[in-house]
Amino acid sequence: MSLSRVFSEKSFGELPGWDEDDQLPAFDAFRRSAFHVVTKPYRSGALGVDFGAFAEAYAAARTVSPANRLEARSFFERYFVPAHIGAENGGPGLVTGFYEPEVDASPVRTRRFSVPLLTRPADLVDIDDGNRPSGMDPYLAFARAAPNDPVEYFDRGEIERGALAGQGLEIAWLADKVDAFFIHVQGAARLNMTDGELCRVTYAAKSGQRFTGPGTILSGEGEIPLEKVTMQSIRAWLKARPERVDEILWRNRSYIFFREMGVDDPELGPVAAAKVPLTPGRSIAVDRLLHTFGTPFHIDAPSLTAFDEKPFRRLMIAQDTGSAIIGPARGDLFAGSGDAAGEIAGVIRNAADFYALIPRPLVSGADR
């Protein structure tokens, strides 16, 4: 497998803001992946960044411990070569943001807490080309076990109307349906339980249908101008029209199931698709079919100032994915946990240039 033509080799001196960035937190994120892959390698993406080419960098990351940002920067410059990634439309790429919500919850249903988060049902089965029935939508990666062949799983509206009631799938109960919906969108949450416990839920599986965002629906209907669609504006619109909440949210047929996890390090986010805890401001979700988890990406988004009031030019590590993250120059930046992180993530929708750091063994003629 050779590298895709979307990559255009650059030098580190050509990366905007490279010398001003502090790459030490990015190294820490990369190192977590380095230890994970000892037992479970990542799958190589279709653009040709072969997982095996990371071996030397991962081995080094497991043994070295940079003391400062200059040493961390030198590590990445030693083992990688930067390459600009062209967007499919020929223009700049796009970054959005995601975070880990933190909400109050109850371990039992009460008058106040009546909206459940569900664990994976027993009849939900993984679907691929080996067991997909003839005529089933090729997009579906999950289905419902049936006496003959698997069938499409219940969608959001059916589940919220009671299709899975009585099975004991409830992990916790929330007070607000919109809060629950955005936890589904983010794929994880910290729960402040009424019994004093702090716990975490993270993605386990989904019903399988395509994601349809409420922002797309509301802008398409002229309710919110596209340029003003943010998590905050969507929440405000739904709060002002409670009679339309189900109508809008059920049009996103995809439903997420969760699993419980502990909060081992409050400074880190949930364990995501790359099977390591996300690092606030340094983990990025990418198109998993195209990219290889663990790949460092230098992101140049000069119009994005939500993180620290200066142009966003940072090294990020690919450690998650999402159904809405499609294309070579498309990413979702992990902002952290809690309301403050939500305020940052909810407004991110910025043009960005993507520079992948390619392992040197994949770059012909790269000097050591």
GROMACS .gro file of C-alpha atoms in nm:
model
  368
    1MET     CA    1   0.000   0.000   0.000
    2SER     CA    2   0.149   0.335  -0.103
    3LEU     CA    3   0.079   0.681   0.034
    4SER     CA    4  -0.218   0.862  -0.118
    5ARG     CA    5  -0.166   1.163  -0.341
    6VAL     CA    6  -0.355   1.376  -0.087
    7PHE     CA    7  -0.022   1.402   0.102
    8SER     CA    8   0.222   1.675   0.001
    9GLU     CA    9   0.556   1.656   0.183
   10LYS     CA   10   0.664   1.964   0.380
   11SER     CA   11   0.938   2.061   0.622
   12PHE     CA   12   0.877   2.134   0.990
   13GLY     CA   13   0.979   2.493   0.921
   14GLU     CA   14   0.679   2.524   0.689
   15LEU     CA   15   0.427   2.431   0.959
   16PRO     CA   16   0.257   2.749   1.087
   17GLY     CA   17   0.314   2.783   1.460
   18TRP     CA   18   0.525   2.466   1.495
   19ASP     CA   19   0.803   2.640   1.690
   20GLU     CA   20   0.553   2.819   1.918
   21ASP     CA   21   0.355   2.509   2.011
   22ASP     CA   22   0.417   2.304   2.325
   23GLN     CA   23   0.433   1.949   2.192
   24LEU     CA   24   0.485   1.790   2.536
   25PRO     CA   25   0.112   1.723   2.601
   26ALA     CA   26   0.087   1.576   2.250
   27PHE     CA   27   0.381   1.347   2.329
   28ASP     CA   28   0.204   1.228   2.644
   29ALA     CA   29  -0.104   1.145   2.434
   30PHE     CA   30   0.110   0.968   2.173
   31ARG     CA   31   0.283   0.769   2.448
   32ARG     CA   32  -0.050   0.633   2.572
   33SER     CA   33  -0.114   0.492   2.227
   34ALA     CA   34   0.241   0.355   2.220
   35PHE     CA   35   0.172   0.141   2.524
   36HIS     CA   36  -0.172   0.032   2.403
   37VAL     CA   37  -0.047  -0.104   2.070
   38VAL     CA   38   0.190  -0.347   2.242
   39THR     CA   39  -0.108  -0.579   2.287
   40LYS     CA   40  -0.351  -0.457   2.019
   41PRO     CA   41  -0.221  -0.290   1.700
   42TYR     CA   42  -0.421  -0.025   1.519
   43ARG     CA   43  -0.560  -0.092   1.174
   44SER     CA   44  -0.396   0.097   0.887
   45GLY     CA   45  -0.608   0.358   0.712
   46ALA     CA   46  -0.683   0.358   0.341
   47LEU     CA   47  -0.456   0.657   0.271
   48GLY     CA   48  -0.151   0.438   0.317
   49VAL     CA   49  -0.008   0.540   0.655
   50ASP     CA   50   0.085   0.186   0.752
   51PHE     CA   51   0.064   0.104   1.121
   52GLY     CA   52   0.384  -0.101   1.104
   53ALA     CA   53   0.584   0.208   1.012
   54PHE     CA   54   0.520   0.352   1.361
   55ALA     CA   55   0.716   0.071   1.530
   56GLU     CA   56   1.038   0.265   1.589
   57ALA     CA   57   0.859   0.579   1.711
   58TYR     CA   58   0.634   0.380   1.942
   59ALA     CA   59   0.927   0.185   2.084
   60ALA     CA   60   1.113   0.509   2.154
   61ALA     CA   61   0.806   0.672   2.311
   62ARG     CA   62   0.780   0.384   2.556
   63THR     CA   63   1.136   0.439   2.678
   64VAL     CA   64   1.199   0.815   2.663
   65SER     CA   65   1.043   1.084   2.879
   66PRO     CA   66   1.093   1.437   2.742
   67ALA     CA   67   1.152   1.692   3.016
   68ASN     CA   68   1.021   1.993   2.823
   69ARG     CA   69   0.859   2.102   2.500
   70LEU     CA   70   1.189   2.129   2.312
   71GLU     CA   71   1.269   1.764   2.380
   72ALA     CA   72   0.916   1.663   2.282
   73ARG     CA   73   0.944   1.864   1.960
   74SER     CA   74   1.276   1.697   1.881
   75PHE     CA   75   1.114   1.355   1.925
   76PHE     CA   76   0.853   1.422   1.659
   77GLU     CA   77   1.106   1.581   1.425
   78ARG     CA   78   1.330   1.275   1.456
   79TYR     CA   79   1.071   1.011   1.378
   80PHE     CA   80   0.829   1.187   1.141
   81VAL     CA   81   0.804   1.393   0.824
   82PRO     CA   82   0.516   1.643   0.789
   83ALA     CA   83   0.284   1.630   0.489
   84HIS     CA   84   0.000   1.863   0.403
   85ILE     CA   85  -0.334   1.688   0.347
   86GLY     CA   86  -0.547   1.822   0.066
   87ALA     CA   87  -0.923   1.846   0.120
   88GLU     CA   88  -1.147   1.670  -0.129
   89ASN     CA   89  -1.290   1.998  -0.257
   90GLY     CA   90  -0.948   2.155  -0.306
   91GLY     CA   91  -1.007   2.411  -0.031
   92PRO     CA   92  -0.915   2.409   0.336
   93GLY     CA   93  -1.015   2.134   0.574
   94LEU     CA   94  -1.266   2.165   0.857
   95VAL     CA   95  -1.245   2.119   1.232
   96THR     CA   96  -1.532   2.096   1.478
   97GLY     CA   97  -1.523   2.023   1.850
   98PHE     CA   98  -1.646   1.762   2.094
   99TYR     CA   99  -1.631   1.719   2.470
  100GLU     CA  100  -1.739   1.500   2.760
  101PRO     CA  101  -2.059   1.639   2.919
  102GLU     CA  102  -2.092   1.631   3.295
  103VAL     CA  103  -2.447   1.598   3.428
  104ASP     CA  104  -2.640   1.495   3.738
  105ALA     CA  105  -2.791   1.148   3.725
  106SER     CA  106  -2.967   0.889   3.938
  107PRO     CA  107  -2.904   0.515   3.963
  108VAL     CA  108  -3.283   0.464   3.982
  109ARG     CA  109  -3.579   0.623   3.806
  110THR     CA  110  -3.747   0.904   3.998
  111ARG     CA  111  -3.998   1.175   3.915
  112ARG     CA  112  -3.712   1.411   3.830
  113PHE     CA  113  -3.477   1.159   3.671
  114SER     CA  114  -3.678   0.978   3.405
  115VAL     CA  115  -3.461   0.973   3.090
  116PRO     CA  116  -3.247   0.657   3.066
  117LEU     CA  117  -2.903   0.588   2.927
  118LEU     CA  118  -2.902   0.229   2.803
  119THR     CA  119  -2.640  -0.042   2.781
  120ARG     CA  120  -2.603  -0.266   2.476
  121PRO     CA  121  -2.903  -0.499   2.424
  122ALA     CA  122  -2.846  -0.873   2.389
  123ASP     CA  123  -3.014  -0.886   2.048
  124LEU     CA  124  -2.787  -0.620   1.891
  125VAL     CA  125  -2.540  -0.793   1.658
  126ASP     CA  126  -2.243  -0.663   1.461
  127ILE     CA  127  -2.292  -0.668   1.084
  128ASP     CA  128  -2.030  -0.680   0.811
  129ASP     CA  129  -2.009  -0.809   0.456
  130GLY     CA  130  -1.978  -1.163   0.588
  131ASN     CA  131  -2.320  -1.176   0.754
  132ARG     CA  132  -2.513  -0.890   0.591
  133PRO     CA  133  -2.846  -1.014   0.450
  134SER     CA  134  -2.918  -0.942   0.086
  135GLY     CA  135  -3.087  -0.605   0.050
  136MET     CA  136  -2.976  -0.464   0.387
  137ASP     CA  137  -2.838  -0.110   0.372
  138PRO     CA  138  -2.458  -0.151   0.333
  139TYR     CA  139  -2.408   0.139   0.574
  140LEU     CA  140  -2.546  -0.058   0.868
  141ALA     CA  141  -2.279  -0.200   1.099
  142PHE     CA  142  -2.533  -0.320   1.358
  143ALA     CA  143  -2.862  -0.507   1.332
  144ARG     CA  144  -3.119  -0.697   1.539
  145ALA     CA  145  -3.102  -1.073   1.569
  146ALA     CA  146  -3.410  -1.238   1.417
  147PRO     CA  147  -3.523  -1.600   1.365
  148ASN     CA  148  -3.396  -1.606   1.008
  149ASP     CA  149  -3.165  -1.321   0.905
  150PRO     CA  150  -3.074  -1.009   1.109
  151VAL     CA  151  -3.296  -0.707   1.049
  152GLU     CA  152  -3.244  -0.333   1.091
  153TYR     CA  153  -3.240  -0.237   1.458
  154PHE     CA  154  -3.499  -0.019   1.630
  155ASP     CA  155  -3.427   0.349   1.572
  156ARG     CA  156  -3.423   0.639   1.820
  157GLY     CA  157  -3.794   0.711   1.807
  158GLU     CA  158  -3.889   0.345   1.854
  159ILE     CA  159  -3.649   0.301   2.145
  160GLU     CA  160  -3.765   0.617   2.320
  161ARG     CA  161  -4.126   0.505   2.274
  162GLY     CA  162  -4.047   0.183   2.460
  163ALA     CA  163  -3.915  -0.079   2.215
  164LEU     CA  164  -3.656  -0.195   2.472
  165ALA     CA  165  -3.854  -0.134   2.790
  166GLY     CA  166  -3.849  -0.400   3.060
  167GLN     CA  167  -3.508  -0.546   2.972
  168GLY     CA  168  -3.315  -0.383   3.256
  169LEU     CA  169  -3.077  -0.199   3.023
  170GLU     CA  170  -3.078   0.129   3.215
  171ILE     CA  171  -2.733   0.236   3.338
  172ALA     CA  172  -2.852   0.567   3.484
  173TRP     CA  173  -3.136   0.812   3.462
  174LEU     CA  174  -3.112   1.180   3.361
  175ALA     CA  175  -3.345   1.472   3.415
  176ASP     CA  176  -3.343   1.615   3.065
  177LYS     CA  177  -3.401   1.455   2.725
  178VAL     CA  178  -3.188   1.715   2.545
  179ASP     CA  179  -2.896   1.650   2.783
  180ALA     CA  180  -2.927   1.280   2.702
  181PHE     CA  181  -2.932   1.351   2.329
  182PHE     CA  182  -2.610   1.551   2.341
  183ILE     CA  183  -2.445   1.278   2.547
  184HIS     CA  184  -2.536   1.049   2.256
  185VAL     CA  185  -2.378   1.298   2.015
  186GLN     CA  186  -2.058   1.321   2.221
  187GLY     CA  187  -2.047   0.947   2.290
  188ALA     CA  188  -1.952   0.979   2.657
  189ALA     CA  189  -2.033   1.161   2.981
  190ARG     CA  190  -1.935   1.202   3.343
  191LEU     CA  191  -2.228   1.140   3.576
  192ASN     CA  192  -2.258   1.302   3.917
  193MET     CA  193  -2.479   1.041   4.079
  194THR     CA  194  -2.732   1.130   4.347
  195ASP     CA  195  -2.566   0.875   4.577
  196GLY     CA  196  -2.241   1.075   4.569
  197GLU     CA  197  -2.055   0.860   4.317
  198LEU     CA  198  -1.878   1.001   4.011
  199CYS     CA  199  -1.892   0.762   3.719
  200ARG     CA  200  -1.848   0.769   3.345
  201VAL     CA  201  -2.037   0.622   3.053
  202THR     CA  202  -1.876   0.578   2.715
  203TYR     CA  203  -1.979   0.445   2.375
  204ALA     CA  204  -2.048   0.072   2.350
  205ALA     CA  205  -2.251   0.035   2.028
  206LYS     CA  206  -2.527   0.200   1.829
  207SER     CA  207  -2.847   0.111   1.652
  208GLY     CA  208  -2.666   0.169   1.325
  209GLN     CA  209  -2.868   0.420   1.127
  210ARG     CA  210  -2.708   0.731   0.979
  211PHE     CA  211  -2.656   1.033   1.202
  212THR     CA  212  -2.872   1.334   1.122
  213GLY     CA  213  -2.779   1.638   1.327
  214PRO     CA  214  -3.046   1.873   1.458
  215GLY     CA  215  -2.841   2.167   1.332
  216THR     CA  216  -2.873   2.038   0.977
  217ILE     CA  217  -3.249   1.998   1.022
  218LEU     CA  218  -3.305   2.338   1.179
  219SER     CA  219  -3.091   2.525   0.928
  220GLY     CA  220  -3.261   2.339   0.642
  221GLU     CA  221  -3.600   2.451   0.771
  222GLY     CA  222  -3.484   2.811   0.810
  223GLU     CA  223  -3.510   2.803   1.189
  224ILE     CA  224  -3.142   2.880   1.254
  225PRO     CA  225  -2.908   3.028   0.989
  226LEU     CA  226  -2.636   2.777   0.903
  227GLU     CA  227  -2.358   3.014   1.007
  228LYS     CA  228  -2.519   3.043   1.354
  229VAL     CA  229  -2.566   2.672   1.417
  230THR     CA  230  -2.383   2.578   1.737
  231MET     CA  231  -2.462   2.342   2.020
  232GLN     CA  232  -2.567   2.645   2.221
  233SER     CA  233  -2.805   2.778   1.956
  234ILE     CA  234  -2.960   2.433   1.906
  235ARG     CA  235  -3.014   2.394   2.281
  236ALA     CA  236  -3.173   2.738   2.305
  237TRP     CA  237  -3.409   2.663   2.014
  238LEU     CA  238  -3.518   2.331   2.169
  239LYS     CA  239  -3.564   2.485   2.515
  240ALA     CA  240  -3.795   2.748   2.367
  241ARG     CA  241  -4.004   2.485   2.183
  242PRO     CA  242  -4.040   2.181   2.414
  243GLU     CA  243  -4.337   2.058   2.210
  244ARG     CA  244  -4.105   1.999   1.911
  245VAL     CA  245  -3.816   1.826   2.091
  246ASP     CA  246  -3.922   1.471   2.004
  247GLU     CA  247  -4.005   1.567   1.646
  248ILE     CA  248  -3.657   1.710   1.585
  249LEU     CA  249  -3.450   1.460   1.783
  250TRP     CA  250  -3.626   1.152   1.647
  251ARG     CA  251  -3.528   1.255   1.297
  252ASN     CA  252  -3.178   1.150   1.401
  253ARG     CA  253  -3.258   0.778   1.386
  254SER     CA  254  -2.921   0.668   1.526
  255TYR     CA  255  -2.928   0.568   1.893
  256ILE     CA  256  -2.620   0.514   2.112
  257PHE     CA  257  -2.569   0.246   2.376
  258PHE     CA  258  -2.316   0.292   2.657
  259ARG     CA  259  -2.098   0.103   2.900
  260GLU     CA  260  -1.988   0.208   3.246
  261MET     CA  261  -1.630   0.306   3.325
  262GLY     CA  262  -1.446   0.456   3.617
  263VAL     CA  263  -1.289   0.802   3.629
  264ASP     CA  264  -0.928   0.701   3.697
  265ASP     CA  265  -0.771   1.037   3.608
  266PRO     CA  266  -1.003   1.341   3.628
  267GLU     CA  267  -0.765   1.537   3.402
  268LEU     CA  268  -0.818   1.299   3.109
  269GLY     CA  269  -1.124   1.224   2.900
  270PRO     CA  270  -1.296   0.894   2.830
  271VAL     CA  271  -1.137   0.596   2.661
  272ALA     CA  272  -1.240   0.638   2.298
  273ALA     CA  273  -1.210   0.446   1.972
  274ALA     CA  274  -0.829   0.418   1.991
  275LYS     CA  275  -0.871   0.255   2.335
  276VAL     CA  276  -0.677   0.519   2.530
  277PRO     CA  277  -0.804   0.812   2.739
  278LEU     CA  278  -0.849   1.129   2.538
  279THR     CA  279  -0.623   1.424   2.618
  280PRO     CA  280  -0.801   1.764   2.631
  281GLY     CA  281  -0.677   1.992   2.358
  282ARG     CA  282  -0.450   1.723   2.212
  283SER     CA  283  -0.669   1.435   2.093
  284ILE     CA  284  -0.847   1.455   1.759
  285ALA     CA  285  -1.116   1.241   1.601
  286VAL     CA  286  -1.054   1.160   1.234
  287ASP     CA  287  -1.205   0.953   0.954
  288ARG     CA  288  -1.110   0.604   1.070
  289LEU     CA  289  -1.144   0.452   0.723
  290LEU     CA  290  -0.882   0.689   0.583
  291HIS     CA  291  -0.642   0.757   0.869
  292THR     CA  292  -0.448   0.541   1.113
  293PHE     CA  293  -0.500   0.592   1.486
  294GLY     CA  294  -0.193   0.727   1.660
  295THR     CA  295  -0.099   0.953   1.368
  296PRO     CA  296   0.009   1.301   1.486
  297PHE     CA  297  -0.161   1.592   1.307
  298HIS     CA  298  -0.046   1.952   1.321
  299ILE     CA  299  -0.363   2.160   1.284
  300ASP     CA  300  -0.349   2.520   1.162
  301ALA     CA  301  -0.683   2.692   1.222
  302PRO     CA  302  -0.603   3.063   1.255
  303SER     CA  303  -0.969   3.168   1.291
  304LEU     CA  304  -1.018   2.934   1.588
  305THR     CA  305  -0.944   3.115   1.914
  306ALA     CA  306  -1.189   2.943   2.152
  307PHE     CA  307  -0.920   2.741   2.331
  308ASP     CA  308  -0.686   3.016   2.449
  309GLU     CA  309  -0.776   3.336   2.261
  310LYS     CA  310  -0.498   3.295   2.007
  311PRO     CA  311  -0.494   3.119   1.667
  312PHE     CA  312  -0.515   2.742   1.705
  313ARG     CA  313  -0.189   2.588   1.582
  314ARG     CA  314  -0.130   2.265   1.771
  315LEU     CA  315  -0.004   1.913   1.739
  316MET     CA  316  -0.288   1.663   1.795
  317ILE     CA  317  -0.296   1.282   1.807
  318ALA     CA  318  -0.561   1.080   1.619
  319GLN     CA  319  -0.735   0.884   1.894
  320ASP     CA  320  -1.105   0.883   1.809
  321THR     CA  321  -1.350   0.883   1.520
  322GLY     CA  322  -1.714   0.968   1.454
  323SER     CA  323  -1.988   0.907   1.200
  324ALA     CA  324  -1.989   1.275   1.100
  325ILE     CA  325  -1.609   1.288   1.054
  326ILE     CA  326  -1.570   1.208   0.686
  327GLY     CA  327  -1.284   1.302   0.455
  328PRO     CA  328  -0.905   1.334   0.468
  329ALA     CA  329  -0.894   1.692   0.601
  330ARG     CA  330  -1.172   1.667   0.857
  331GLY     CA  331  -1.128   1.650   1.233
  332ASP     CA  332  -1.307   1.683   1.565
  333LEU     CA  333  -1.103   1.842   1.845
  334PHE     CA  334  -1.148   1.707   2.198
  335ALA     CA  335  -1.196   2.008   2.427
  336GLY     CA  336  -1.215   1.827   2.762
  337SER     CA  337  -1.486   1.753   3.019
  338GLY     CA  338  -1.759   1.963   3.178
  339ASP     CA  339  -1.948   2.281   3.096
  340ALA     CA  340  -1.642   2.497   3.023
  341ALA     CA  341  -1.519   2.245   2.766
  342GLY     CA  342  -1.871   2.234   2.622
  343GLU     CA  343  -1.866   2.610   2.571
  344ILE     CA  344  -1.548   2.570   2.368
  345ALA     CA  345  -1.651   2.263   2.170
  346GLY     CA  346  -1.998   2.391   2.091
  347VAL     CA  347  -1.878   2.686   1.882
  348ILE     CA  348  -1.595   2.522   1.686
  349ARG     CA  349  -1.656   2.507   1.314
  350ASN     CA  350  -1.346   2.648   1.150
  351ALA     CA  351  -1.145   2.615   0.833
  352ALA     CA  352  -0.813   2.444   0.898
  353ASP     CA  353  -0.504   2.312   0.725
  354PHE     CA  354  -0.409   1.956   0.820
  355TYR     CA  355  -0.049   1.836   0.831
  356ALA     CA  356  -0.006   1.465   0.905
  357LEU     CA  357   0.323   1.356   1.057
  358ILE     CA  358   0.420   1.054   0.848
  359PRO     CA  359   0.660   0.794   0.995
  360ARG     CA  360   0.996   0.837   0.823
  361PRO     CA  361   1.011   0.478   0.690
  362LEU     CA  362   0.716   0.564   0.463
  363VAL     CA  363   0.877   0.874   0.312
  364SER     CA  364   1.122   0.791   0.037
  365GLY     CA  365   1.459   0.955   0.089
  366ALA     CA  366   1.373   1.107   0.429
  367ASP     CA  367   1.691   1.196   0.616
  368ARG     CA  368   1.752   1.074   0.971
   0.00000   0.00000   0.00000
